[in-house]
Every structure is written in C-alpha cells, then in structure tokens.
mmCIF file of C-alpha atoms and ligand atoms in Angstrom:
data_model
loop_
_atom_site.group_PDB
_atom_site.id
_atom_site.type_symbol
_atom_site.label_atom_id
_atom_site.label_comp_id
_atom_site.label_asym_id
_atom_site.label_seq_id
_atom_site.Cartn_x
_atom_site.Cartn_y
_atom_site.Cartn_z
ATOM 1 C CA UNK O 1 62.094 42.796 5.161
ATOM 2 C CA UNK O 2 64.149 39.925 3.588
ATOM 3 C CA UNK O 3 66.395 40.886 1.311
ATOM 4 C CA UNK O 4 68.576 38.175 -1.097
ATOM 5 C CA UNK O 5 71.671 39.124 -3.672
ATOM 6 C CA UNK O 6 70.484 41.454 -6.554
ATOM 7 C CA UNK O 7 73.727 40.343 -8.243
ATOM 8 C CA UNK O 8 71.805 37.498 -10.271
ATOM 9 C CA UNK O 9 69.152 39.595 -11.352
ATOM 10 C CA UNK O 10 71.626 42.517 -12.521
ATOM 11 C CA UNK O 11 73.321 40.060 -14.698
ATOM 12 C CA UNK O 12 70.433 38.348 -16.249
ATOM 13 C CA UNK O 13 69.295 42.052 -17.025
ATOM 14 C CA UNK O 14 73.021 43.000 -18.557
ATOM 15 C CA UNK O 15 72.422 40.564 -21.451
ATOM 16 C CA UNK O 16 70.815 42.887 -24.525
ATOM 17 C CA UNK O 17 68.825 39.818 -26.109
ATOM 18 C CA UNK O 18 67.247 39.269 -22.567
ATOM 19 C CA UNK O 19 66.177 42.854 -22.595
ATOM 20 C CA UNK O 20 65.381 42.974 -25.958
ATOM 21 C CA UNK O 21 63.131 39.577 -25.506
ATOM 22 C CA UNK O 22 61.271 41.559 -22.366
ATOM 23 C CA UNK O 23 60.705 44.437 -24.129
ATOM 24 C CA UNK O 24 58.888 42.884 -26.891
ATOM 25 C CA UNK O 25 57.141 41.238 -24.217
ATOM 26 C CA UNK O 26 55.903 43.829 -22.338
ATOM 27 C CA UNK O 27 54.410 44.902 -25.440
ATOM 28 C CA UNK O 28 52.246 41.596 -26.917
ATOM 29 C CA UNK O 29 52.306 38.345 -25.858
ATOM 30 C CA UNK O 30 54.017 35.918 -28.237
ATOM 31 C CA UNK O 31 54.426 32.828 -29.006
ATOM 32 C CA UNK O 32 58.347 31.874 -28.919
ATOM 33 C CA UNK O 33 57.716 31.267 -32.885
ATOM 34 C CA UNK O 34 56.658 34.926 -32.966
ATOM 35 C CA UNK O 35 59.186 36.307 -30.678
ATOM 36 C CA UNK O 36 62.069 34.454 -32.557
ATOM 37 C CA UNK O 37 60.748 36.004 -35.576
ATOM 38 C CA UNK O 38 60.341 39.317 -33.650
ATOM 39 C CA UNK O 39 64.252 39.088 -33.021
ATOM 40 C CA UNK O 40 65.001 38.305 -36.490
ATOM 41 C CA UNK O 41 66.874 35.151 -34.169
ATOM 42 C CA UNK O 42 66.633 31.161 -34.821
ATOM 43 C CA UNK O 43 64.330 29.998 -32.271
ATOM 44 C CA UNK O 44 66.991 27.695 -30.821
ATOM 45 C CA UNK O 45 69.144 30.896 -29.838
ATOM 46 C CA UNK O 46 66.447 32.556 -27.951
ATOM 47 C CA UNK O 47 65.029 29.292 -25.897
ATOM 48 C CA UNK O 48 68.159 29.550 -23.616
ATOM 49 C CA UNK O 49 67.291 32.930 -22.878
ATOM 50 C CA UNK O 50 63.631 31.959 -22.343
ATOM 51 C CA UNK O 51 64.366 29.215 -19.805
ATOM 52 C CA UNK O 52 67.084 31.886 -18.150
ATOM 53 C CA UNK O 53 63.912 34.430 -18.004
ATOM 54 C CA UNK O 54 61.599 31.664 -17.001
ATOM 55 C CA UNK O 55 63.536 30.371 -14.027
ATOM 56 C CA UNK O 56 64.068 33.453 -12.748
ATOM 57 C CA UNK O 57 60.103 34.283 -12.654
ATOM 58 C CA UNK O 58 60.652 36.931 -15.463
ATOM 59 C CA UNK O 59 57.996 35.580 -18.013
ATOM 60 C CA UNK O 60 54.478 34.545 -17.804
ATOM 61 C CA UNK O 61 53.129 32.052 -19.623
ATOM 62 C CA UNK O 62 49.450 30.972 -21.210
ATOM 63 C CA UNK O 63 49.421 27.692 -23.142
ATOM 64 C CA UNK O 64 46.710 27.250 -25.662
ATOM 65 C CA UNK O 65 46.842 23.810 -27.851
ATOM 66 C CA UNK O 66 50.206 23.091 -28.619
ATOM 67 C CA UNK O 67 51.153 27.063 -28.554
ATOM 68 C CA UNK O 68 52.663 28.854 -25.216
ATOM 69 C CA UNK O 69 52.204 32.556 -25.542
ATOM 70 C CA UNK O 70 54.648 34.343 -23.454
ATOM 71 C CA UNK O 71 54.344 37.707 -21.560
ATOM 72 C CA UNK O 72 56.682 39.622 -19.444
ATOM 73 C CA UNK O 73 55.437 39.211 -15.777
ATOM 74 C CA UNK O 74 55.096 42.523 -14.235
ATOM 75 C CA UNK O 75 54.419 40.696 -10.941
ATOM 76 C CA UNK O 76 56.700 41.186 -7.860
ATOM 77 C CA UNK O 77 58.088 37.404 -7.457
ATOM 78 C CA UNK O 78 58.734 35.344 -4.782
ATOM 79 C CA UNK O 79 62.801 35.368 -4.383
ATOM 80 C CA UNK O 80 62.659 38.295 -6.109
ATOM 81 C CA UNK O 81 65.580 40.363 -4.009
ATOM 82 C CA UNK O 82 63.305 43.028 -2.351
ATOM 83 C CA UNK O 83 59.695 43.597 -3.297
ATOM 84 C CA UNK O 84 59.760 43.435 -6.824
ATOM 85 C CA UNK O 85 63.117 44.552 -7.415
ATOM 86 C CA UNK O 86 62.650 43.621 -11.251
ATOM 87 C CA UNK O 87 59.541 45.106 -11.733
ATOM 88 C CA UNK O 88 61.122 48.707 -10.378
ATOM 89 C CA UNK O 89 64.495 48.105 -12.320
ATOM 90 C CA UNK O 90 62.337 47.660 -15.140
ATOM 91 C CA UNK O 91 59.976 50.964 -14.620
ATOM 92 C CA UNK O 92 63.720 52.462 -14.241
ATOM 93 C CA UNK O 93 64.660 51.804 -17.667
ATOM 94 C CA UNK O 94 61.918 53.115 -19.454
ATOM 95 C CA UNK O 95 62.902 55.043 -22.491
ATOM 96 C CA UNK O 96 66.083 53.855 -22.509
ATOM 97 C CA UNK O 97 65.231 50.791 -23.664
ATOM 98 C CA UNK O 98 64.577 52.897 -26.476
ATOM 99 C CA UNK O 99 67.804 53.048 -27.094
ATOM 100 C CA UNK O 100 69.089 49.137 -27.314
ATOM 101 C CA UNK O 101 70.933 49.071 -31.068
ATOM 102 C CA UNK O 102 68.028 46.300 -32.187
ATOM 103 C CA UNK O 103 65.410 47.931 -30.770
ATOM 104 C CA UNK O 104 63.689 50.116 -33.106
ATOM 105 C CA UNK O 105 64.747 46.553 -35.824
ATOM 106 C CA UNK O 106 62.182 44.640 -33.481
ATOM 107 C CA UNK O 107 59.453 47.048 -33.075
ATOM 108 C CA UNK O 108 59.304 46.725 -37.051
ATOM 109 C CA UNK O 109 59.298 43.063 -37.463
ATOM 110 C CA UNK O 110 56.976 42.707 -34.569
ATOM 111 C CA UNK O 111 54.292 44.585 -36.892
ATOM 112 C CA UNK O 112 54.917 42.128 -39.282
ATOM 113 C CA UNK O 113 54.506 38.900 -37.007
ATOM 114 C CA UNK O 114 51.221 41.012 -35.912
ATOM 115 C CA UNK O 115 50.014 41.911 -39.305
ATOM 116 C CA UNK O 116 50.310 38.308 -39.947
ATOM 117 C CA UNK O 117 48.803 37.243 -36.951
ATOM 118 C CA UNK O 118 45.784 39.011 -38.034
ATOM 119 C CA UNK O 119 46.027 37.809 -41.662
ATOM 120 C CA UNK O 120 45.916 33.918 -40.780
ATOM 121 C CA UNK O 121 42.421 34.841 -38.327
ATOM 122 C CA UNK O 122 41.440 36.152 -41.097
ATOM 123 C CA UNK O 123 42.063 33.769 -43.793
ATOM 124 C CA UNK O 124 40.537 31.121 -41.318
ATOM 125 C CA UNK O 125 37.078 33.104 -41.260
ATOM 126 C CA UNK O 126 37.351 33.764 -44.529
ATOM 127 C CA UNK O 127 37.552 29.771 -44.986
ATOM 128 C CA UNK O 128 34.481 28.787 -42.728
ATOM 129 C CA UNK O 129 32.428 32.021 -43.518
ATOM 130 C CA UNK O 130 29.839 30.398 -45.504
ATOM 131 C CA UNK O 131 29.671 27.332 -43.640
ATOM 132 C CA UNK O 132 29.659 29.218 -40.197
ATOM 133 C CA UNK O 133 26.155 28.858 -39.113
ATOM 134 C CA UNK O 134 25.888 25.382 -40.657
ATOM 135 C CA UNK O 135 28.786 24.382 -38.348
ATOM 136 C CA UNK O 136 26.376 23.754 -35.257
ATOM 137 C CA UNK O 137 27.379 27.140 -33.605
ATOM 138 C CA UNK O 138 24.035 27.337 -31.391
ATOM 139 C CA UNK O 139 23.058 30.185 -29.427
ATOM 140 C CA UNK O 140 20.940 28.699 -26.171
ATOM 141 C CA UNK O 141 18.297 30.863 -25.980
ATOM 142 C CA UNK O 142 19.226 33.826 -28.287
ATOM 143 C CA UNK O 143 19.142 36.622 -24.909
ATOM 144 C CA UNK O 144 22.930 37.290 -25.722
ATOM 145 C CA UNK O 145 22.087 39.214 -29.028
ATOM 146 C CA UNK O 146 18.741 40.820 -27.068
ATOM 147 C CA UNK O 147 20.609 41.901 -24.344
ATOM 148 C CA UNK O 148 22.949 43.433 -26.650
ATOM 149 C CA UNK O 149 19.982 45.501 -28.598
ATOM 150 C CA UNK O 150 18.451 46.443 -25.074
ATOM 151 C CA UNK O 151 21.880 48.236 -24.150
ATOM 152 C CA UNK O 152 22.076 49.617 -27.199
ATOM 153 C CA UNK O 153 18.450 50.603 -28.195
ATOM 154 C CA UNK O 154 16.073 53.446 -26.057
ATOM 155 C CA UNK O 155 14.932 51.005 -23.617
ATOM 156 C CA UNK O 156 12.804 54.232 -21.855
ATOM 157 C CA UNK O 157 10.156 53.879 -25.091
ATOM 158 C CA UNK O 158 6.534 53.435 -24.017
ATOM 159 C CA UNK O 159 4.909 51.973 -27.317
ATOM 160 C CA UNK O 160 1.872 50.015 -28.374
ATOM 161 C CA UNK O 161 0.573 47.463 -30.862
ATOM 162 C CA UNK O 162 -2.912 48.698 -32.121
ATOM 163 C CA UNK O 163 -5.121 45.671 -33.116
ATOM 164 C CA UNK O 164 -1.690 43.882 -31.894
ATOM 165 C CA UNK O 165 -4.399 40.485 -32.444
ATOM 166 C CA UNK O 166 -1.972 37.406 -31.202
ATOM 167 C CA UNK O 167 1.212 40.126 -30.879
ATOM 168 C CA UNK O 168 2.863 39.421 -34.618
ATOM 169 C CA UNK O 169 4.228 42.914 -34.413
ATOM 170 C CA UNK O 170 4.798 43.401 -30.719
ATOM 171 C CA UNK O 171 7.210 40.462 -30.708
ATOM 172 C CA UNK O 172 10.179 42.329 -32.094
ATOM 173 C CA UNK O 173 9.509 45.299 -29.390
ATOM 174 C CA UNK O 174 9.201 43.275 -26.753
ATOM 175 C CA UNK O 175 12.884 43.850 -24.452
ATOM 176 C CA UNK O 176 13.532 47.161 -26.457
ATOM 177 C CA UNK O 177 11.422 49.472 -24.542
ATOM 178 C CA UNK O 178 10.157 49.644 -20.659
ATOM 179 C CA UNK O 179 6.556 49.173 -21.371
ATOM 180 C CA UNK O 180 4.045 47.904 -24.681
ATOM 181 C CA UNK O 181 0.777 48.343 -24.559
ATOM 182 C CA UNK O 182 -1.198 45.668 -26.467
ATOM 183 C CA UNK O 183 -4.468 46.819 -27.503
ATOM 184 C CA UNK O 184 -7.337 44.483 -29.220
ATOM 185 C CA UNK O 185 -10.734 44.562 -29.743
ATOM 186 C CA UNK O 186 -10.804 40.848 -28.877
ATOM 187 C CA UNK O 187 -10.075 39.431 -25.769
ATOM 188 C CA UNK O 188 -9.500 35.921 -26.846
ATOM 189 C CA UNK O 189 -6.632 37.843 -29.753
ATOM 190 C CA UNK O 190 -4.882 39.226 -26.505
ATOM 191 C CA UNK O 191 -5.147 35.944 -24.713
ATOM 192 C CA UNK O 192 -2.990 34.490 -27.504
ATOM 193 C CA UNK O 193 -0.426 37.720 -27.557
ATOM 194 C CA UNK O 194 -0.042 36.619 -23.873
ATOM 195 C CA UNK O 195 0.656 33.721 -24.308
ATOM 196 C CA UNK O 196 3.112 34.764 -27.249
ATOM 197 C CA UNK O 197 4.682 37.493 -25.765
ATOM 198 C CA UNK O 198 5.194 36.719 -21.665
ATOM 199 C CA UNK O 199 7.379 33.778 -22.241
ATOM 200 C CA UNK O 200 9.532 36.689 -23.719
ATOM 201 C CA UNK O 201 9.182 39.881 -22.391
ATOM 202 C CA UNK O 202 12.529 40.241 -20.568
ATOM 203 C CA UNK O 203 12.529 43.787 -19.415
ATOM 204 C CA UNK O 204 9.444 44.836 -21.063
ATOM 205 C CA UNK O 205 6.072 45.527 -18.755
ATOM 206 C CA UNK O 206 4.037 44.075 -21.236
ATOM 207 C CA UNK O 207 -0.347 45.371 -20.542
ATOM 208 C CA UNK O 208 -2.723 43.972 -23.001
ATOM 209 C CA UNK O 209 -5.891 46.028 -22.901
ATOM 210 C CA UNK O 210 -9.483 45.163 -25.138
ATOM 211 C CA UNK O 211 -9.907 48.544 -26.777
ATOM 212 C CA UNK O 212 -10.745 49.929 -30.180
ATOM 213 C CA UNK O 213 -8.855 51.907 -32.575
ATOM 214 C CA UNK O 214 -11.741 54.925 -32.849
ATOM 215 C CA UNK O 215 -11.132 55.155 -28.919
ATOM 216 C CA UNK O 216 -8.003 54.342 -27.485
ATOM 217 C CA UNK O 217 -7.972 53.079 -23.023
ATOM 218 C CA UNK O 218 -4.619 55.135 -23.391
ATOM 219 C CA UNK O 219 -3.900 59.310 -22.132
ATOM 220 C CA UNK O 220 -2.845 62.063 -24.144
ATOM 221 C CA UNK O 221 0.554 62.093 -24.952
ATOM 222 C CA UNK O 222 1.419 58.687 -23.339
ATOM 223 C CA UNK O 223 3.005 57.108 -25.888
ATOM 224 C CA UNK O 224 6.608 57.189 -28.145
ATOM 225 C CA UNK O 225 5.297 54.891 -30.702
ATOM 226 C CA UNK O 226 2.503 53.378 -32.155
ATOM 227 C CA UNK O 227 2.652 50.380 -34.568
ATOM 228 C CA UNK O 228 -0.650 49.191 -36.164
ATOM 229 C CA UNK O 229 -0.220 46.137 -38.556
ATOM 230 C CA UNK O 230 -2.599 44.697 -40.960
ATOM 231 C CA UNK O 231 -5.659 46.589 -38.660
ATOM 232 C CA UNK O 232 -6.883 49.538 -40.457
ATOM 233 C CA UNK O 233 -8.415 47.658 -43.363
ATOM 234 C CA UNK O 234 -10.759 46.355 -41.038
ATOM 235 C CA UNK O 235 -12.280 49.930 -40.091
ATOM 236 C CA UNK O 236 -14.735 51.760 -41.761
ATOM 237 C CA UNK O 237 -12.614 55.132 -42.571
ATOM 238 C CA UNK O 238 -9.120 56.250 -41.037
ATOM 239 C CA UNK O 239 -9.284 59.864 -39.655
ATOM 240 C CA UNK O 240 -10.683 58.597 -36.420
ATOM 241 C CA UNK O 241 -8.131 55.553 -36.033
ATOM 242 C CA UNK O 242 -5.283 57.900 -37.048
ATOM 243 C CA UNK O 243 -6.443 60.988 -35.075
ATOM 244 C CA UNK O 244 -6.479 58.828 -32.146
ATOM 245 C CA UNK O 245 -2.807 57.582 -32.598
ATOM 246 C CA UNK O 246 -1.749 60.747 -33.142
ATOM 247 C CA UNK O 247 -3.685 62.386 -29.735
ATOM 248 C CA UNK O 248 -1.889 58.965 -27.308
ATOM 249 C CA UNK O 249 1.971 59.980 -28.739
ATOM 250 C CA UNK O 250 4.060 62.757 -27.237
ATOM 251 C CA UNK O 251 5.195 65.375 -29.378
ATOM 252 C CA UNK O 252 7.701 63.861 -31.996
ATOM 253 C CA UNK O 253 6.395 60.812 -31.290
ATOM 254 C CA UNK O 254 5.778 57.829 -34.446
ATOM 255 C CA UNK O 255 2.685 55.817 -35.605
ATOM 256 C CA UNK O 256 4.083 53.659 -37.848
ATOM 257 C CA UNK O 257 1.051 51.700 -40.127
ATOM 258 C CA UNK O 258 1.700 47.963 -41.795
ATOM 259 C CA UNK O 259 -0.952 47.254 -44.718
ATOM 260 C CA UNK O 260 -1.989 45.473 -47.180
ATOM 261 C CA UNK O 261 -1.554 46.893 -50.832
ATOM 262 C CA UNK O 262 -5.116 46.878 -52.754
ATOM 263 C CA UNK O 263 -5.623 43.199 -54.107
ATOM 264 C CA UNK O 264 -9.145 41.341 -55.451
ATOM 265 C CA UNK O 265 -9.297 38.808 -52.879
ATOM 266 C CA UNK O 266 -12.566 39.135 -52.209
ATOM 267 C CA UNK O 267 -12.690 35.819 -50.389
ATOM 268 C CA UNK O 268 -10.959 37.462 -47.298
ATOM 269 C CA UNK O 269 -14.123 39.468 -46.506
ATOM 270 C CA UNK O 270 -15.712 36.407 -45.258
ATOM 271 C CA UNK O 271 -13.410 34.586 -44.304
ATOM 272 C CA UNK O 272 -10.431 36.840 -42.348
ATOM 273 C CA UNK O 273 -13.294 39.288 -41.498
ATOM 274 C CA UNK O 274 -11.717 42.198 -44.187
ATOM 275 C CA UNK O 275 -13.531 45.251 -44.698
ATOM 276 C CA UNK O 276 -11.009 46.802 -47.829
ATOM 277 C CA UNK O 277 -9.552 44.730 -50.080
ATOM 278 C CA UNK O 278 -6.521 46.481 -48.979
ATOM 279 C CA UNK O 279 -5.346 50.122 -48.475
ATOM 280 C CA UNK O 280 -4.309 52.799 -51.566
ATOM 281 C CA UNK O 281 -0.896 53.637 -50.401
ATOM 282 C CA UNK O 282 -1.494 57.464 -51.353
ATOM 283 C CA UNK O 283 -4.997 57.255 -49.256
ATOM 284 C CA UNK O 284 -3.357 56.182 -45.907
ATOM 285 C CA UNK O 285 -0.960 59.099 -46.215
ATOM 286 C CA UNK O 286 -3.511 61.401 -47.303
ATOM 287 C CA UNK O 287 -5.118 60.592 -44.200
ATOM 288 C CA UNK O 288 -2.122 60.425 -42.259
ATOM 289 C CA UNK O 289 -1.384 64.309 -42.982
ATOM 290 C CA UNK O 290 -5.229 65.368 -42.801
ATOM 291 C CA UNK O 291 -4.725 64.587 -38.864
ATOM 292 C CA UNK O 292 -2.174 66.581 -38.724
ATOM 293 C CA UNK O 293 1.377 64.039 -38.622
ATOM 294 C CA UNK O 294 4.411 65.499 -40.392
ATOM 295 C CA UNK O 295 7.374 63.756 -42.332
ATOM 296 C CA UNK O 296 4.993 61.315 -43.488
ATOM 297 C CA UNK O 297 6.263 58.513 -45.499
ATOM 298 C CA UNK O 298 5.644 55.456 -47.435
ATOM 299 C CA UNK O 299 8.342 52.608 -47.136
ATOM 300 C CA UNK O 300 7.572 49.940 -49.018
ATOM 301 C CA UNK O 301 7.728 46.139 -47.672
ATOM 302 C CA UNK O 302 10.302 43.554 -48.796
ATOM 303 C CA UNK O 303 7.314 41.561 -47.590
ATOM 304 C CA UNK O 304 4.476 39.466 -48.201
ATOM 305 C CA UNK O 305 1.123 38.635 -46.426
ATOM 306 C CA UNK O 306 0.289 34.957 -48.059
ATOM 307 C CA UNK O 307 -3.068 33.574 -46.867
ATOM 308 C CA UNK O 308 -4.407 30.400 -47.399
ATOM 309 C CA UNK O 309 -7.306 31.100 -49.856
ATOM 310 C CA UNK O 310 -10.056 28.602 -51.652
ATOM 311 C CA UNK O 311 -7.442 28.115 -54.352
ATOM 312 C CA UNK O 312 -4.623 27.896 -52.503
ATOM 313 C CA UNK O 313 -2.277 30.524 -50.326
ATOM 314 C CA UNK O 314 -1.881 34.053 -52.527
ATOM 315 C CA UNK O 315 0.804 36.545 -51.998
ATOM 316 C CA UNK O 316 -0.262 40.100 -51.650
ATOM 317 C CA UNK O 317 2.250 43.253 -51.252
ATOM 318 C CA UNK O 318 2.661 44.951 -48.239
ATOM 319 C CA UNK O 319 3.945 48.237 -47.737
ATOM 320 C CA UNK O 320 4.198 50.683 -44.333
ATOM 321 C CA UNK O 321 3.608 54.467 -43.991
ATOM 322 C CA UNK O 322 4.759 56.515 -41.206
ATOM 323 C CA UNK O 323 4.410 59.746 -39.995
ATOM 324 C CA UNK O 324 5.468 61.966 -36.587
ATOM 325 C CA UNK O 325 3.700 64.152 -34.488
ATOM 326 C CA UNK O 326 4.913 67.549 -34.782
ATOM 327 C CA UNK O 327 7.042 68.668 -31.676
ATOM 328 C CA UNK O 328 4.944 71.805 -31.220
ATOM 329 C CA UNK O 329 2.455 71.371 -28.482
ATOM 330 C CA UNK O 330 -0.701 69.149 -29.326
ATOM 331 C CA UNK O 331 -2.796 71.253 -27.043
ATOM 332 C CA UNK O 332 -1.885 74.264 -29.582
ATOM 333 C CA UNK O 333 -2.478 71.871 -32.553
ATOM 334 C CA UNK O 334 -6.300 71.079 -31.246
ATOM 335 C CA UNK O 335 -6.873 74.659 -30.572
ATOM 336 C CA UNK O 336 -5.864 75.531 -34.333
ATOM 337 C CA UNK O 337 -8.056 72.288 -35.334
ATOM 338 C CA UNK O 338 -10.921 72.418 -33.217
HETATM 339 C C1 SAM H 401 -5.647 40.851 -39.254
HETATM 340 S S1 SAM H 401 -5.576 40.930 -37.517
HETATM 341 C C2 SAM H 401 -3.969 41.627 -37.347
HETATM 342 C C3 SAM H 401 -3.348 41.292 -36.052
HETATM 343 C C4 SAM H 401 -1.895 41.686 -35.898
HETATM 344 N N1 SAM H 401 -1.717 43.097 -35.931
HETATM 345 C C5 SAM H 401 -1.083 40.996 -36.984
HETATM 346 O O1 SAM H 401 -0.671 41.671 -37.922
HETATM 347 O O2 SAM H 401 -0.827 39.795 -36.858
HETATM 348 C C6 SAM H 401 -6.610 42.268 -37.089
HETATM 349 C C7 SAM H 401 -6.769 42.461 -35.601
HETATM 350 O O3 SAM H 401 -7.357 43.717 -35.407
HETATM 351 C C8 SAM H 401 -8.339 43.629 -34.409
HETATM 352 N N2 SAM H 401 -9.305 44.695 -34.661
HETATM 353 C C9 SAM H 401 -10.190 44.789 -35.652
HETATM 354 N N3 SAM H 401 -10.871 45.953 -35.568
HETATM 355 C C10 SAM H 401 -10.400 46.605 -34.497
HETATM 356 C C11 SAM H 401 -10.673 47.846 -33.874
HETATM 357 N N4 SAM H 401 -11.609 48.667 -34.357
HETATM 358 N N5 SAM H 401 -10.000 48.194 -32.789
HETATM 359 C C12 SAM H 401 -9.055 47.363 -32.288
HETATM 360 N N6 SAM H 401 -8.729 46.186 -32.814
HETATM 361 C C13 SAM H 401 -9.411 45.807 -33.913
HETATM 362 C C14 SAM H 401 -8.885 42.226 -34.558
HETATM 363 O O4 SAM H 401 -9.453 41.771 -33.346
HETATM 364 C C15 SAM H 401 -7.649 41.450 -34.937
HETATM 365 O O5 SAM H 401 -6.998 40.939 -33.804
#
C-alpha cells in the first residue's frame, strides 16, 4: 500500500482555526458567511484557511446560486497519506476537540447563525404565504398528496357506496381502502360511477353491483364501512335499508348516512324522483338505534345540496348521522332480536 509524508497533513491539523473551522463543519454545512460568523472571524481571515482545507481535500463543497455551502469531507482522499489517514486522525480526536479554548464560543454562535437560518425561511414563507398557490405551483396529477393519505390511512378497509348513483361519495374513498363496493339500483347510475371512478382508482378494486338498499348482493359481516348519500329519502321507510347496513359490516364497523334536512320542495318529487321532502334528523337516528347501531350521532354538514328548480337552483341543508355496530357478535345480536 502506498504510503506519502503525513508531515503536511499533521501541520495543517496543528493550526486551532483549521480545527475549529472542521469541527463546525462536521456539524452543519455552512456557507463561508455562516462559518465566519460561526468563528466570530472576518470572512477574509478564514478564506485562507478554507483554500488550505480545500486543497488538501479536507472540505466538501455544494454550490447553490451564488452560495457554496461547505462540509467537512469524511471521505478517504486520493493523496491522502494512507487510507484515509485524516478521516482516522479525525475519529482520534473526538472529545478532545471538546476542549479547543473557542470551542464551546462556536457551538453558541453557531445556534445563532442556525436560529437565523431558520428565521429568514421563515420570513420568506411568511412573505409568499398568501400568494403561494396563486404563484403557479402545480401539482401534475395530484397522486403525490394520495399516495401520501394511502400510507397513512387503513388501506385494508372494505367499504361501499349504497345508492353510490354516478360515485359522488365513493370518489374521496377511492385509493384509501383495498376494495369499494358500488351498489345502485340503476345500471346506467353505475355505468357513470365507472366511468367516474376507474380513471382513478389507484389501489382500490373498485366492483359496482345493481342492488337495492332493502337487500344488499353483499355477506354478513363483509364490510368496514358503509356510506349512503342523499339515498334513503328515496325509500319508503328506513329499518329495512338500515338493518341491512348494519347485517353487511363487521362488528365495530360504520354506516355513515348523508341527507337532506326536511325542505318544501315539492318540485323534486317529479322531477329528481324524491319520495321525502327530506329526512327529520331525530327520525334517521331513531331508526338508526331501533336496528340496533350504537354511538349514534348526528354531525351536521357545512354543506349544501343546490338543485336547479323551476325558479331557479335552491339551497337545502344537509346534515350526516352515523352510528357503529356493536363489537359483540351480530349472530348473538339476531338471536336477542329475532
Ligand atoms: C339522489 S341519487 C344519489 C346518488 C349519490 N349517492 C349522490 O349523492 O350523488 C339516488 C341514487 O339512489 C339510487 N337508488 C334509489 N333507490 C334505491 C334503492 N332502493 N336501492 C339502491 N339504490 C337506490 C338511485 O338509482 C340513484 O342513483
């Protein structure tokens, strides 16, 4: 193995600014601005040591815009007398860098150059905050933040979208669980949720089934979820819609409901095929707890459903209730019920 004179090395090493400059270094990269300030040193006093450093392979370097951010290299170098004679003289020293008169002097006024590092980012966002997503920072096609939510979210959930017509509410499942079940009385409705909801499924196996609420194509238990929005006004009652629901989820699993809040439209019988002029909040609960769900709620909407009607589009008040199937067996529950 080739070995060359340590001498120069042991002597660019002896100076106490040179160490002090590589400790801070192997700490944060800096910008010689920074490190100067680091040092409490004009910047013209530590260049000299920086092209010393430099030469002798001691310092990497990154240059962004007019800035270059220097970094002790930790690399063994090429000339460097034995394999990486400076990187193991360095491990050597350790704590007793520690020790250099200047050191713990540094350590402080690096916070500072840090503190103020993080100040100025800072102040810049601060400064473009509200004109941030007018600035033309485009996402291409938004998967980033979905693949994000998919990491983060149960992606295991089996769920489904009762009277899901062209998939409104499945669209924000859709990549957050491993399979949706789309259910619709019409065929045509699911043809259109198709075509809605395949260009976007990601991991989701996405089934659209024709099906009706009072008798679900689904098994006992098969389900984590069940979301049905803007559906049950058009069924005669709701014990056998929401005793259905309740018989497809697992134990502890949700229905969640979406509806309409009473209103006089009367037009939307004939024309969006209505049955109820809307739901009584306290009636779809009632009904949610005569089936037997537990920690039933009402949540109301910051929402509005706004048709176009003879006189122009109304806005009527939405509001959701939900309730859970209680983590006792169902079999048990039927046998009490039955
Ligand atoms: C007002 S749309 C709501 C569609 C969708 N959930 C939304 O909010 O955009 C009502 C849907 O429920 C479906 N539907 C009506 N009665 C049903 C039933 N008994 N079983 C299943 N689906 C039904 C209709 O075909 C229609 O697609």
């Amino acid at each position: 193995m080739p070995t060359a004179d340590p001498i120069p090395l042991l002597k660019l090493l002896g100076d106490p600014t040179r160490l002090r400059i590589l400790a801070l270094l192997d700490r944060e990269e800096l910008s010689v601005g920074e490190l100067a300030r680091a040092l409490g040193l004009a910047q013209s006093r530590v260049s000299n040591h920086l092209r010393l450093l430099r030469d002798a392979g001691l310092l990497a370097e990154r240059h962004a815009g007019a800035s270059t951010f220097l970094r002790r290299n930790g690399v063994a170098l090429e000339g460097d007398p034995g394999p990486g004679l400076a990187s193991r003289l360095w491990g050597a020293l350790g704590e007793e860098l520690a020790a250099l008169p200047e050191h713990a002097a540094d350590l402080v006024r690096l916070e500072g150059v840090l503190a103020d590092r993080r100040s100025k980012a800072g102040e810049f966002f601060d400064r473009v905050a509200e004109e941030w997503d007018k600035l033309g920072i485009a996402f291409d096609t938004g998967q980033a933040r979905h693949r994000a939510a998919a990491h983060l979210l149960p992606a295991d959930f089996v769920l489904a979208d009762l009277g899901c017509g062209t998939g409104y509410f499945s669209q924000p499942l859709v990549g957050h669980c491993s399979r949706l079940v789309c259910i619709d009385l019409s065929a045509r409705m699911l043809d259109e949720a198709k075509k809605r909801l395949d260009p976007v499924r990601r991991s989701t196996d996405i089934e659209y089934k024709v099906g009706g609420l009072d008798a679900l194509p689904l098994a006992d238990g098969e389900l984590d979820g069940v979301v049905a929005g803007m559906v049950l006004h058009h069924l005669p009652e709701l014990d056998a819609p929401l005793t259905e629901m309740r018989r497809v989820l697992r134990p502890g699993g949700t229905a969640v409901v979406v509806e309409l809040a009473p209103h006089g439209e009367a037009w939307m019988r004939g024309e969006l095929g209505d049955r109820a002029l809307g739901l009584a909040p306290a009636d779809v609960c009632a009904a949610f707890e005569r089936v037997g769900f537990e920690d039933v709620a009402l949540d109301p909407v910051d929402d509005r459903y706004c048709p176009k009607g003879p006189d122009g589009a109304v806005e009527l008040s939405l509001y959701a209730v939900r309730g859970r199937v209680p983590r006792a067996s169902l079999s048990a529950r039927n046998g009490a019920t039955n």
